[in-house]
CSV table of C-alpha atoms in Angstrom, one decimal:
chain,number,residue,atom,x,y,z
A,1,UNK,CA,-23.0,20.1,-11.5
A,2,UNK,CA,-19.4,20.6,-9.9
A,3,UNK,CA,-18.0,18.1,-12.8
A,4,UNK,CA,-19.7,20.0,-15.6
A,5,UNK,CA,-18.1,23.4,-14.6
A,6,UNK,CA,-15.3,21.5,-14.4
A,7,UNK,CA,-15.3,20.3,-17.9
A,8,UNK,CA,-16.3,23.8,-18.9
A,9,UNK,CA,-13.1,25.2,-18.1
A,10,UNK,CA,-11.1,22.8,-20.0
A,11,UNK,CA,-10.5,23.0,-23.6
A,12,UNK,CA,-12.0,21.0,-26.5
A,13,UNK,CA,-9.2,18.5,-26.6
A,14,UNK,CA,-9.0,18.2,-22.7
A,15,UNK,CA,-12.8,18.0,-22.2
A,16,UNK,CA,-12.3,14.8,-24.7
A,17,UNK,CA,-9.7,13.2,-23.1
A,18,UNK,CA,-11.5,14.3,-19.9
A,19,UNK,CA,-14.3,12.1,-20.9
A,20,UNK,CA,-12.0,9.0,-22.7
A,21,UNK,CA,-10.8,8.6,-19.4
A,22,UNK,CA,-14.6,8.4,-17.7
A,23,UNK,CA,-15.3,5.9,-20.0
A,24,UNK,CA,-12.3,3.9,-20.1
A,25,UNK,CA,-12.5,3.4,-16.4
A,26,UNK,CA,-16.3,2.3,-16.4
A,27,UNK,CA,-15.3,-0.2,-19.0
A,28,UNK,CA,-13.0,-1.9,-16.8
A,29,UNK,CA,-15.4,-1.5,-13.9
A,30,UNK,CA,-17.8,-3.0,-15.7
A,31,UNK,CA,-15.8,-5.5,-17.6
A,32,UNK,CA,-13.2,-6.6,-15.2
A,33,UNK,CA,-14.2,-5.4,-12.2
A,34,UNK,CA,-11.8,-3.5,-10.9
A,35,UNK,CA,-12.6,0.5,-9.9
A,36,UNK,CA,-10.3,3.0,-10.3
A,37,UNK,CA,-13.0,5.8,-10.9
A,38,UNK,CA,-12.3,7.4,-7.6
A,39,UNK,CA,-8.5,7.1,-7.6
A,40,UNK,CA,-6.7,10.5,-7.8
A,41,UNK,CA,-7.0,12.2,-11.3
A,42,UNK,CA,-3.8,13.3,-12.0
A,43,UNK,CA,-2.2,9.7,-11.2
A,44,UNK,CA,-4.6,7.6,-13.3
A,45,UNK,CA,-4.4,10.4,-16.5
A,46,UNK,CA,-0.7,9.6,-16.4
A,47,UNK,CA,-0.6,6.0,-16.5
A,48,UNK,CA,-3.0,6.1,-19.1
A,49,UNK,CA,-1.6,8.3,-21.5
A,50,UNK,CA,2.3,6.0,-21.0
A,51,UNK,CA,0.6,3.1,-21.8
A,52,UNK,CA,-1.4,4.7,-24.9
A,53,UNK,CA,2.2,5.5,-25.6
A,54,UNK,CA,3.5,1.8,-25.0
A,55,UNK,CA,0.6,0.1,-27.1
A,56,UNK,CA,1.6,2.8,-29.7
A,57,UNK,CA,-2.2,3.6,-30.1
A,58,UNK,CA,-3.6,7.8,-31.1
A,59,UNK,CA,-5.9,7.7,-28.5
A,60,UNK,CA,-7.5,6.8,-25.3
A,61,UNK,CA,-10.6,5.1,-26.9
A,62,UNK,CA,-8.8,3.5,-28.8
A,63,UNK,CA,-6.9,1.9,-25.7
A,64,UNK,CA,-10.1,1.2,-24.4
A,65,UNK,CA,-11.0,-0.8,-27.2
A,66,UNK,CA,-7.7,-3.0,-27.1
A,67,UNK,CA,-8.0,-3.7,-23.0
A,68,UNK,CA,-11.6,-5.1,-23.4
A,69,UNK,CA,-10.6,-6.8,-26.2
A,70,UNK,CA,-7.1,-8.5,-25.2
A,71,UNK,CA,-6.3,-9.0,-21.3
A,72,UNK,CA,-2.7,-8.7,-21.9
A,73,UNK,CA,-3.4,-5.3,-22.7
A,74,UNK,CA,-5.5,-5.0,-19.4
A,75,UNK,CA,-2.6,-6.9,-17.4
A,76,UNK,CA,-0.2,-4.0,-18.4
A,77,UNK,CA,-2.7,-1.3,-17.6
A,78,UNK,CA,-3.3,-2.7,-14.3
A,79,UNK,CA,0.4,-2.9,-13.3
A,80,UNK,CA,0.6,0.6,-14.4
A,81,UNK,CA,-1.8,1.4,-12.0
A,82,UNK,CA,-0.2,-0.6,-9.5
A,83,UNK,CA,2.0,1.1,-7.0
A,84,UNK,CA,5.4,-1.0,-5.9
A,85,UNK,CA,8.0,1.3,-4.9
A,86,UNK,CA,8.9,0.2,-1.6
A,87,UNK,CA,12.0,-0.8,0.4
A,88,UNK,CA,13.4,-3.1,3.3
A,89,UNK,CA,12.7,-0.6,6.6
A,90,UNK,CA,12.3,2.6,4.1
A,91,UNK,CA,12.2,5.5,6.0
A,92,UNK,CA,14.1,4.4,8.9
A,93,UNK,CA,12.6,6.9,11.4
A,94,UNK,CA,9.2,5.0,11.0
A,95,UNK,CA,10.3,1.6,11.9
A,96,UNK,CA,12.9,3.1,15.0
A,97,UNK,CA,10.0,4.6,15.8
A,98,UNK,CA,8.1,1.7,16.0
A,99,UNK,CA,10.9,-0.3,17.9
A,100,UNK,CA,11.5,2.3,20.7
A,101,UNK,CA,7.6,4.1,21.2
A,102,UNK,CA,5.4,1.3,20.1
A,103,UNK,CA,6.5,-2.0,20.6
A,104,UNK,CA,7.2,-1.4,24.4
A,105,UNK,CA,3.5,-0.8,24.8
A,106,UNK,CA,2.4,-3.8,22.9
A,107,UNK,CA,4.6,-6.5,24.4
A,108,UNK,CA,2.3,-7.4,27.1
A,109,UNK,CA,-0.5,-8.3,24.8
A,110,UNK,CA,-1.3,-11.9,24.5
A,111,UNK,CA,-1.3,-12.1,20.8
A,112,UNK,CA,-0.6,-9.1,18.1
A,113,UNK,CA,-2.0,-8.8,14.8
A,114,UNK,CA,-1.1,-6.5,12.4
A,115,UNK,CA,-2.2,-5.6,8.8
A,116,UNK,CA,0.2,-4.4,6.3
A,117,UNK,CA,-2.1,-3.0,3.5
A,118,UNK,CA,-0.9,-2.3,-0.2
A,119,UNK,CA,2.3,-4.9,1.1
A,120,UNK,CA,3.4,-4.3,-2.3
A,121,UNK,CA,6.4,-7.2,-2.9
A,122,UNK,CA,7.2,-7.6,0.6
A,123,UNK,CA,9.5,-5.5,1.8
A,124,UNK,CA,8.2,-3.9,4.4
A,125,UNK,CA,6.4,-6.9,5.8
A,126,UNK,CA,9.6,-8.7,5.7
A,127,UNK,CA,11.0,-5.7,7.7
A,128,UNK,CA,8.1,-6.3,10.3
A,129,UNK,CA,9.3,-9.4,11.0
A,130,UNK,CA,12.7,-8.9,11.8
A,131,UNK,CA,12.2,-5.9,14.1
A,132,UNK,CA,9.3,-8.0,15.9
A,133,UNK,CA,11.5,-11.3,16.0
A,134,UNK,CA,14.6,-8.7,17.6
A,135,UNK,CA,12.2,-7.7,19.9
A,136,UNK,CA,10.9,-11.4,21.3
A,137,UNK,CA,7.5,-11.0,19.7
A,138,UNK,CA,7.3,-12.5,16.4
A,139,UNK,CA,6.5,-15.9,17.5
A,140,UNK,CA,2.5,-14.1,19.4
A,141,UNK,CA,2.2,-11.9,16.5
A,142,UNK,CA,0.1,-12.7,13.3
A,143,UNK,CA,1.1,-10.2,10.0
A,144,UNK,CA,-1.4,-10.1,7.3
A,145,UNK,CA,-0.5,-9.0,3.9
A,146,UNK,CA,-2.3,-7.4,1.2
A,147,UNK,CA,-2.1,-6.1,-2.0
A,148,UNK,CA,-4.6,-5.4,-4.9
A,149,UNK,CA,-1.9,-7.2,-7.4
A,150,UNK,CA,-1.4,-11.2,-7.7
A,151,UNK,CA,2.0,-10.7,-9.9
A,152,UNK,CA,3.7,-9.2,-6.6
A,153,UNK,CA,2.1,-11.1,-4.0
A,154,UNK,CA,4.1,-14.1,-5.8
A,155,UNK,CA,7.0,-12.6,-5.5
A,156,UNK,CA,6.4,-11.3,-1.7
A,157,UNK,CA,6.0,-14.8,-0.8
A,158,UNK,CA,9.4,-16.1,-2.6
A,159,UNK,CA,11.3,-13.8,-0.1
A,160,UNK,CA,14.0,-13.1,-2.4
A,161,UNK,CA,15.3,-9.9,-3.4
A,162,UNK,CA,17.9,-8.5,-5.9
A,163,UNK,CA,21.9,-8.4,-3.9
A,164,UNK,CA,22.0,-4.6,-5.0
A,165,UNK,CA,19.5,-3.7,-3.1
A,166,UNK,CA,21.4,-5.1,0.1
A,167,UNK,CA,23.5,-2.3,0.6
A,168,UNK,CA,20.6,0.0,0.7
A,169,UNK,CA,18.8,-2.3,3.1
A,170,UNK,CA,22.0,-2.9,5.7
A,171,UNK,CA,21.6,1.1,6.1
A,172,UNK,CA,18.2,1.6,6.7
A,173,UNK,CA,18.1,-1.5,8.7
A,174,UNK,CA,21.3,0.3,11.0
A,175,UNK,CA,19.2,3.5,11.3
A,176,UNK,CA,15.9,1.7,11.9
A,177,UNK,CA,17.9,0.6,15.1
A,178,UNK,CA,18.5,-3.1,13.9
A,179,UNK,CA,21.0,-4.7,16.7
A,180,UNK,CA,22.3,-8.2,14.0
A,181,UNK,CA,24.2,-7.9,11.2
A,182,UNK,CA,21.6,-8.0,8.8
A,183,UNK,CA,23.0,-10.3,6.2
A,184,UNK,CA,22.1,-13.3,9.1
A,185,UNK,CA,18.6,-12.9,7.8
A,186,UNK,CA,19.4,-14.0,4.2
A,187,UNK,CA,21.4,-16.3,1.8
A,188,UNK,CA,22.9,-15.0,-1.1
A,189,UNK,CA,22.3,-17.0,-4.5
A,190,UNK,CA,23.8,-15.8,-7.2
A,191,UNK,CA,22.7,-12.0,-8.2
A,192,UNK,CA,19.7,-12.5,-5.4
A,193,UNK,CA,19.4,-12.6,-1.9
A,194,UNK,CA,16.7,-14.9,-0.2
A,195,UNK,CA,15.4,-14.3,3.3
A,196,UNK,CA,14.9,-16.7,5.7
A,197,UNK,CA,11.8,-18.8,5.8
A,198,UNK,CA,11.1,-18.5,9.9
A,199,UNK,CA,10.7,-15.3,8.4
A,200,UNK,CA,7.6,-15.9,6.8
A,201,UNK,CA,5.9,-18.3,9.1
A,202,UNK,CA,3.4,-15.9,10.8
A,203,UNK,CA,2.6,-13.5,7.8
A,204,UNK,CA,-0.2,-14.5,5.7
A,205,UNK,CA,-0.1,-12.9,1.7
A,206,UNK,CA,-3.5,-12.5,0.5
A,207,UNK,CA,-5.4,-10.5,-2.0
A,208,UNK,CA,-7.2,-7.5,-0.6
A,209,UNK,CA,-8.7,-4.2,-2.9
A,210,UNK,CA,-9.3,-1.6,-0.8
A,211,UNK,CA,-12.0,0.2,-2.9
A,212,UNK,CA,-14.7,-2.9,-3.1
A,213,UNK,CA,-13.3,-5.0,-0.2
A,214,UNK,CA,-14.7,-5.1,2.9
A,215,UNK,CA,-12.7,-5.4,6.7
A,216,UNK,CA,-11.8,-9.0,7.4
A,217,UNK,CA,-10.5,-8.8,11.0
A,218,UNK,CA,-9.6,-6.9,13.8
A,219,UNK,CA,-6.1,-5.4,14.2
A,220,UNK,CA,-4.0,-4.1,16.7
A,221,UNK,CA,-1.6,-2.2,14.1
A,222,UNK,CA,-2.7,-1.3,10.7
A,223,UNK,CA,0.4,0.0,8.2
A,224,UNK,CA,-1.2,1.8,5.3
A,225,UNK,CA,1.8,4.3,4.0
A,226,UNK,CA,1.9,5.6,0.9
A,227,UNK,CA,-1.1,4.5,-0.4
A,228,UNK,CA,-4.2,6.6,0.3
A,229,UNK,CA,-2.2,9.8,-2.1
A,230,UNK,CA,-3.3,7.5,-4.8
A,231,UNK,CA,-6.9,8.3,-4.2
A,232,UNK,CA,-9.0,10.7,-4.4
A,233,UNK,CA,-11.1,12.4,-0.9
A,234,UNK,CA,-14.2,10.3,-1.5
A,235,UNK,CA,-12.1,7.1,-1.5
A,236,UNK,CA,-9.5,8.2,1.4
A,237,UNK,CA,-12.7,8.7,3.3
A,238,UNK,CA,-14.1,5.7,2.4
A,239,UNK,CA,-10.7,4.1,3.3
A,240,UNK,CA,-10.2,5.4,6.4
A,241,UNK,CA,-13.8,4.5,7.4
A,242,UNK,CA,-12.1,0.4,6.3
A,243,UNK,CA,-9.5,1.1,9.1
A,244,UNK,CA,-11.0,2.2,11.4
A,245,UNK,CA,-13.5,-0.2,11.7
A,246,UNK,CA,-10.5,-2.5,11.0
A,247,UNK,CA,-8.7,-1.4,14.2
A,248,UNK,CA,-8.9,-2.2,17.6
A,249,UNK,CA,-9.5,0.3,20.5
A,250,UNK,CA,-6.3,1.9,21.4
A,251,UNK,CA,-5.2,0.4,18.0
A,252,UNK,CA,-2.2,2.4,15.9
A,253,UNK,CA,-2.2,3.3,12.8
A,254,UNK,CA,0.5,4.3,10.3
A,255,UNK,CA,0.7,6.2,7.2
A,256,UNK,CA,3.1,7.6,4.6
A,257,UNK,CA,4.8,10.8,4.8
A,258,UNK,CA,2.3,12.9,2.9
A,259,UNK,CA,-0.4,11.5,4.6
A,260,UNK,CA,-2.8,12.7,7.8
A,261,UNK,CA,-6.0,11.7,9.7
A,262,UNK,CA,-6.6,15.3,11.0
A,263,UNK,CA,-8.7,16.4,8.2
A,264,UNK,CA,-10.8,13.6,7.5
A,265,UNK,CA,-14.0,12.4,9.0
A,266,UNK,CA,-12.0,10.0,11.3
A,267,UNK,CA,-10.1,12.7,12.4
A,268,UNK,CA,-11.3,13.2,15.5
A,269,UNK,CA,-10.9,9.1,16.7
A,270,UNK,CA,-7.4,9.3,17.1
A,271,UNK,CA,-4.6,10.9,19.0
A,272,UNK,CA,-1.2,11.6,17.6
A,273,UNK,CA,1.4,9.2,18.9
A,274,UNK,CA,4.2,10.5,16.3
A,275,UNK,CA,3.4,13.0,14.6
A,276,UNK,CA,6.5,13.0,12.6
A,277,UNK,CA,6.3,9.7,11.4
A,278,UNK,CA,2.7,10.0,11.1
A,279,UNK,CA,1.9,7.3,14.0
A,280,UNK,CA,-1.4,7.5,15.4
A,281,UNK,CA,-4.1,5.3,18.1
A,282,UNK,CA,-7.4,5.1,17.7
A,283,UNK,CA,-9.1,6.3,21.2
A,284,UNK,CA,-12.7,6.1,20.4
């Protein structure tokens, strides 16, 4: 009922494109398996109409036609869909954060396991590491890393990164509280920089999808940031249902900036750690 009225405040052309989208998105459910019904509205519309654009088609339908028809087609769709910005220790405040408030309460624990989820390419996983090897416990703790996209899992587990970038990193590594200089953690070849293999030796790169994929272990930190804005409520709930069950008593949990736990159903199973950095620990 709530979708009709929906649709009957739009106008002819947006109640059509309204419904190009429904049924583009069942056809890759359907056909390929992967459901983005439920991710947020405004976000999927968007990538859809640039790569209508891109493929230099007239319409949505006519996009659905191509993707189950050529996978290429569906390959480029899906990296649209695909979230990858990320950075090495982006938003410095979170990972200081971690170093000074967290890690002092978790370096008693016999082993640590944490989850980065949407990893992306690997910065922030590589990131991770370095704080937790600076502060003696990289070699107890276990990283798993998961993103919904093959393409840059590959590259996350190459380790090597454009020598632009480095500048960038050497800051937000400084404010994050690093205490090396950070270029020891990589070797420069050529127009790339490529991080240190001990580096990788406790993080494990696998495919995850958080919509259809169910909890695989039991974590004492879960990093989910900038992910769940993608989604719509049902799937954040749904989401934050995976984590929880995916967390360990007195577990934390991080999010992105724009995100919260205090008005979703598992709202009430945490306690704020850092509010600011949106840091939280799961107490029931």
């Amino acid at each position: 009922m709530q979708k009709r009225e929906n649709l009957q405040k739009q106008t002819p052309s947006q109640v059509v494109e309204t419904i190009e989208i429904d049924l583009l998105l069942e056809a890759i459910f359907r056909f390929y398996g992967y459901d983005f019904r439920n991710y947020a509205r405004p976000f999927i519309q968007r990538r859809i109409l640039q790569r209508v654009q891109k493929e230099n088609l007239t319409s949505i339908s006519a996009l659905q036609e191509k993707i189950l028809r050529d996978p290429i087609v569906m390959n480029g769709l899906f990296s649209d869909f695909s979230i990858n910005v990320t950075e090495m220790f982006r938003d410095p405040s979170f990972f200081k954060s971690l170093r000074t408030n967290l890690i002092p309460l978790v370096k008693d624990y016999p082993e640590i396991r944490i989850w980065h989820v949407g990893c992306s390419t690997g910065e922030e996983v590589y990131s991770m590491a370095i704080l937790l090897q600076e502060e003696g416990l990289y070699e107890k703790t276990k990283i798993y890393a998961t993103d919904i996209n093959t393409s840059v899992l590959e590259k996350a587990k190459k380790g090597t990164f454009s020598l632009a970038d480095m500048q960038l990193y050497t800051k937000n590594y400084l404010l994050a509280g690093g205490t090396r200089a950070f270029s020891e953690y990589y070797q420069v070849v050529a127009d790339q920089v490529v991080f240190h293999p001990d580096l990788q030796k406790n993080v494990v790169f696998a495919e995850h999808n958080l919509v259809t994929d169910s909890s695989f272990h039991e974590f004492d930190m879960i990093i989910c940031r900038n992910v769940l804005i993608y989604f719509n409520k049902c799937l954040q709930n749904d989401v934050h249902q995976l984590l929880y069950e995916s967390l360990s008593l007195s577990g934390f949990l991080g999010l992105g900036k724009r995100e919260g736990i205090r008005f979703t159903s598992y709202g009430t199973c945490y306690e704020e750690f850092n509010q600011a950095e949106r840091l939280y620990r799961k107490f029931k």
